[in-house]
Amino acid sequence: MIQGFDNREGKIWLNGKLVDWNESKTHVLNHGLHYASSVFEGERAYNGKIFKSEEHTKRFFDGASVMDMKIPFLQTDILNAKDELIKANGLENAYVRPIAWRGSEMMAVSAQKTTINVAIASWAWPSYFDASEKMKGIKLDIAKWKRPDPNCAPVHVKAAGLYMICTLSKHEAEAKGFSDALMLDWRGLIAEATGAN
């Protein structure tokens, strides 16, 4: 049985403080959930050090800015929080997920007066594919869904709403017996796989 992400041991950094994993909650009527007004990063730590942490943090802040969200912390606060979190969780090799989202104060497309929440989670996550798959290679389907034209969406931002097509493509690929799907862009050029570029 797969262990859900809502019931684990450890800590999550939430709006400036470490809280127990099970205490990191948000209301179901938050703007980020209903209107995809959230940005995130996917980072790896090796031997207790986060790979390219500063670059990821800059992209996180830049993406939030594009999404008209001002993160209420300094970049150094987030850098320090990520390091503090992996130590608090006793992790050496880990996945680190900072995320920022609009809160529950407004439930409409226009949401300038919502609180910007920030959380960082970290957990042990060895790889998308097991070692034997990586050694022999994985089979990719060509996704029917395309990465959008940059004039249609901010494709350079790691925004939650842009991952819908990746989820659909991965589900379809797995249903056909493939390991993943190769995403093409709107021009038909190779863009990325569904969860890694």
Short mmCIF file of C-alpha atoms in Angstrom, two decimals:
data_model
loop_
_atom_site.label_atom_id
_atom_site.label_comp_id
_atom_site.label_asym_id
_atom_site.label_seq_id
_atom_site.Cartn_x
_atom_site.Cartn_y
_atom_site.Cartn_z
CA MET A 1 0.00 0.00 0.00
CA ILE A 2 1.24 3.48 -0.88
CA GLN A 3 1.73 5.87 2.02
CA GLY A 4 -0.26 9.03 1.42
CA PHE A 5 1.35 12.42 1.69
CA ASP A 6 -1.26 13.64 4.17
CA ASN A 7 -0.15 11.29 6.96
CA ARG A 8 3.60 11.13 7.47
CA GLU A 9 6.16 11.73 10.18
CA GLY A 10 8.37 14.78 10.16
CA LYS A 11 8.14 18.53 9.82
CA ILE A 12 6.94 20.97 7.18
CA TRP A 13 7.95 24.62 7.08
CA LEU A 14 4.71 26.60 6.90
CA ASN A 15 4.55 30.39 6.74
CA GLY A 16 7.74 30.90 8.69
CA LYS A 17 7.81 28.06 11.20
CA LEU A 18 8.34 24.32 11.39
CA VAL A 19 5.13 22.45 12.15
CA ASP A 20 4.35 18.76 12.50
CA TRP A 21 3.66 17.15 9.12
CA ASN A 22 0.06 16.33 10.09
CA GLU A 23 -0.57 19.91 11.25
CA SER A 24 0.22 21.56 7.91
CA LYS A 25 -3.31 22.28 6.70
CA THR A 26 -5.02 24.73 4.38
CA HIS A 27 -8.72 25.35 3.76
CA VAL A 28 -10.38 23.63 0.79
CA LEU A 29 -11.72 26.98 -0.43
CA ASN A 30 -8.33 28.48 -1.18
CA HIS A 31 -7.64 30.32 -4.40
CA GLY A 32 -4.60 28.20 -5.20
CA LEU A 33 -6.69 25.03 -5.33
CA HIS A 34 -9.62 26.44 -7.30
CA TYR A 35 -7.80 28.78 -9.69
CA ALA A 36 -4.32 27.19 -9.80
CA SER A 37 -2.72 30.34 -8.39
CA SER A 38 0.33 28.58 -7.04
CA VAL A 39 3.98 28.18 -7.95
CA PHE A 40 6.43 25.57 -6.75
CA GLU A 41 9.89 24.11 -7.20
CA GLY A 42 11.13 20.53 -7.25
CA GLU A 43 14.61 20.26 -5.78
CA ARG A 44 16.97 17.46 -4.82
CA ALA A 45 19.28 17.23 -1.83
CA TYR A 46 22.34 14.99 -2.01
CA ASN A 47 24.40 14.26 1.11
CA GLY A 48 22.46 16.95 2.97
CA LYS A 49 23.08 19.71 0.40
CA ILE A 50 20.35 21.00 -1.93
CA PHE A 51 21.49 21.04 -5.55
CA LYS A 52 21.41 24.56 -7.05
CA SER A 53 19.32 25.82 -4.14
CA GLU A 54 19.95 29.50 -4.91
CA GLU A 55 18.95 29.10 -8.57
CA HIS A 56 15.77 27.23 -7.61
CA THR A 57 14.91 29.89 -5.02
CA LYS A 58 15.40 32.69 -7.53
CA ARG A 59 13.17 30.88 -10.05
CA PHE A 60 10.57 30.36 -7.30
CA PHE A 61 10.48 34.10 -6.55
CA ASP A 62 10.58 35.07 -10.23
CA GLY A 63 7.70 32.68 -10.99
CA ALA A 64 5.65 34.08 -8.12
CA SER A 65 6.24 37.59 -9.45
CA VAL A 66 5.01 36.59 -12.91
CA MET A 67 1.89 35.16 -11.22
CA ASP A 68 1.39 38.53 -9.44
CA MET A 69 2.21 36.99 -6.07
CA LYS A 70 4.63 38.68 -3.67
CA ILE A 71 6.21 36.05 -1.45
CA PRO A 72 6.22 37.50 2.09
CA PHE A 73 9.76 36.28 2.84
CA LEU A 74 13.23 37.10 1.60
CA GLN A 75 15.06 34.68 -0.66
CA THR A 76 17.58 34.12 2.15
CA ASP A 77 14.69 33.14 4.45
CA ILE A 78 13.62 30.42 2.01
CA LEU A 79 17.21 29.22 1.47
CA ASN A 80 17.72 28.92 5.23
CA ALA A 81 14.30 27.30 5.75
CA LYS A 82 15.06 24.57 3.19
CA ASP A 83 18.34 23.72 4.92
CA GLU A 84 16.69 23.82 8.35
CA LEU A 85 13.90 21.53 7.15
CA ILE A 86 16.04 18.75 5.71
CA LYS A 87 18.08 18.74 8.92
CA ALA A 88 14.91 18.67 11.08
CA ASN A 89 13.64 15.71 9.05
CA GLY A 90 16.99 13.90 9.29
CA LEU A 91 17.34 13.65 5.52
CA GLU A 92 20.53 13.39 3.48
CA ASN A 93 19.17 12.47 0.05
CA ALA A 94 15.75 14.01 -0.39
CA TYR A 95 13.23 15.80 -2.51
CA VAL A 96 12.45 19.38 -1.46
CA ARG A 97 9.19 21.09 -2.52
CA PRO A 98 8.69 24.81 -1.81
CA ILE A 99 5.23 26.03 -2.81
CA ALA A 100 3.44 29.38 -2.63
CA TRP A 101 -0.32 29.77 -3.10
CA ARG A 102 -3.10 32.30 -2.72
CA GLY A 103 -5.27 31.87 0.36
CA SER A 104 -8.99 31.76 1.09
CA GLU A 105 -9.87 35.44 1.50
CA MET A 106 -11.34 35.73 -2.02
CA MET A 107 -13.04 33.17 -4.26
CA ALA A 108 -13.12 34.75 -7.70
CA VAL A 109 -10.72 35.08 -10.61
CA SER A 110 -9.59 38.46 -9.27
CA ALA A 111 -7.76 37.80 -6.01
CA GLN A 112 -5.35 40.63 -5.23
CA LYS A 113 -6.36 40.71 -1.56
CA THR A 114 -5.51 37.10 -0.77
CA THR A 115 -2.73 36.08 1.59
CA ILE A 116 0.28 34.50 -0.09
CA ASN A 117 1.07 31.32 1.84
CA VAL A 118 4.40 29.52 1.61
CA ALA A 119 5.25 25.97 2.62
CA ILE A 120 8.27 23.74 2.15
CA ALA A 121 8.12 19.96 2.45
CA SER A 122 10.96 17.46 2.19
CA TRP A 123 10.91 13.68 2.02
CA ALA A 124 12.98 10.72 0.90
CA TRP A 125 12.25 10.11 -2.77
CA PRO A 126 14.95 8.13 -4.56
CA SER A 127 13.93 8.52 -8.22
CA TYR A 128 10.99 8.66 -10.61
CA PHE A 129 12.10 5.31 -12.02
CA ASP A 130 13.76 2.36 -10.31
CA ALA A 131 17.41 1.52 -11.02
CA SER A 132 16.66 -1.41 -13.35
CA GLU A 133 14.38 0.75 -15.51
CA LYS A 134 17.02 3.43 -15.75
CA MET A 135 19.72 0.91 -16.73
CA LYS A 136 17.69 -0.66 -19.53
CA GLY A 137 15.97 2.58 -20.54
CA ILE A 138 12.37 3.64 -20.25
CA LYS A 139 9.66 3.53 -22.90
CA LEU A 140 8.09 6.87 -23.77
CA ASP A 141 4.77 7.55 -25.42
CA ILE A 142 4.35 10.74 -27.46
CA ALA A 143 1.81 12.83 -25.57
CA LYS A 144 -1.24 14.01 -27.48
CA TRP A 145 -1.30 17.16 -25.31
CA LYS A 146 1.20 19.88 -26.21
CA ARG A 147 3.11 22.35 -24.06
CA PRO A 148 1.44 25.72 -24.75
CA ASP A 149 2.74 28.61 -26.79
CA PRO A 150 4.52 31.15 -24.51
CA ASN A 151 1.99 33.75 -25.72
CA CYS A 152 -0.83 31.67 -24.16
CA ALA A 153 0.63 30.94 -20.72
CA PRO A 154 3.77 31.73 -18.71
CA VAL A 155 5.46 28.44 -19.64
CA HIS A 156 8.76 29.44 -18.01
CA VAL A 157 7.05 29.46 -14.58
CA LYS A 158 6.69 26.30 -12.52
CA ALA A 159 2.98 26.99 -12.00
CA ALA A 160 0.59 24.29 -10.82
CA GLY A 161 -1.95 24.98 -13.56
CA LEU A 162 0.55 24.09 -16.28
CA TYR A 163 0.94 20.54 -14.92
CA MET A 164 -2.59 19.42 -15.81
CA ILE A 165 -1.42 18.40 -19.29
CA CYS A 166 1.50 16.48 -17.78
CA THR A 167 -0.83 14.53 -15.48
CA LEU A 168 -3.17 13.68 -18.35
CA SER A 169 -0.25 12.64 -20.56
CA LYS A 170 1.39 10.48 -17.87
CA HIS A 171 -1.88 8.71 -17.07
CA GLU A 172 -2.48 7.97 -20.75
CA ALA A 173 1.10 6.73 -21.27
CA GLU A 174 0.94 4.39 -18.27
CA ALA A 175 -2.45 3.05 -19.39
CA LYS A 176 -0.77 2.07 -22.69
CA GLY A 177 2.17 0.36 -20.92
CA PHE A 178 4.73 3.15 -21.26
CA SER A 179 6.87 4.52 -18.42
CA ASP A 180 6.24 8.16 -19.26
CA ALA A 181 5.25 10.53 -22.04
CA LEU A 182 7.39 12.80 -24.14
CA MET A 183 5.88 16.28 -24.25
CA LEU A 184 6.15 18.26 -27.47
CA ASP A 185 5.67 21.99 -27.62
CA TRP A 186 3.07 23.82 -29.71
CA ARG A 187 5.46 23.69 -32.71
CA GLY A 188 5.96 19.91 -32.44
CA LEU A 189 9.49 20.19 -30.99
CA ILE A 190 10.62 18.13 -27.99
CA ALA A 191 9.96 19.99 -24.73
CA GLU A 192 10.35 17.56 -21.81
CA ALA A 193 8.96 14.45 -20.15
CA THR A 194 5.97 14.86 -17.82
CA GLY A 195 7.88 15.24 -14.57
CA ALA A 196 11.45 16.04 -15.55
CA ASN A 197 13.17 17.99 -18.24
#
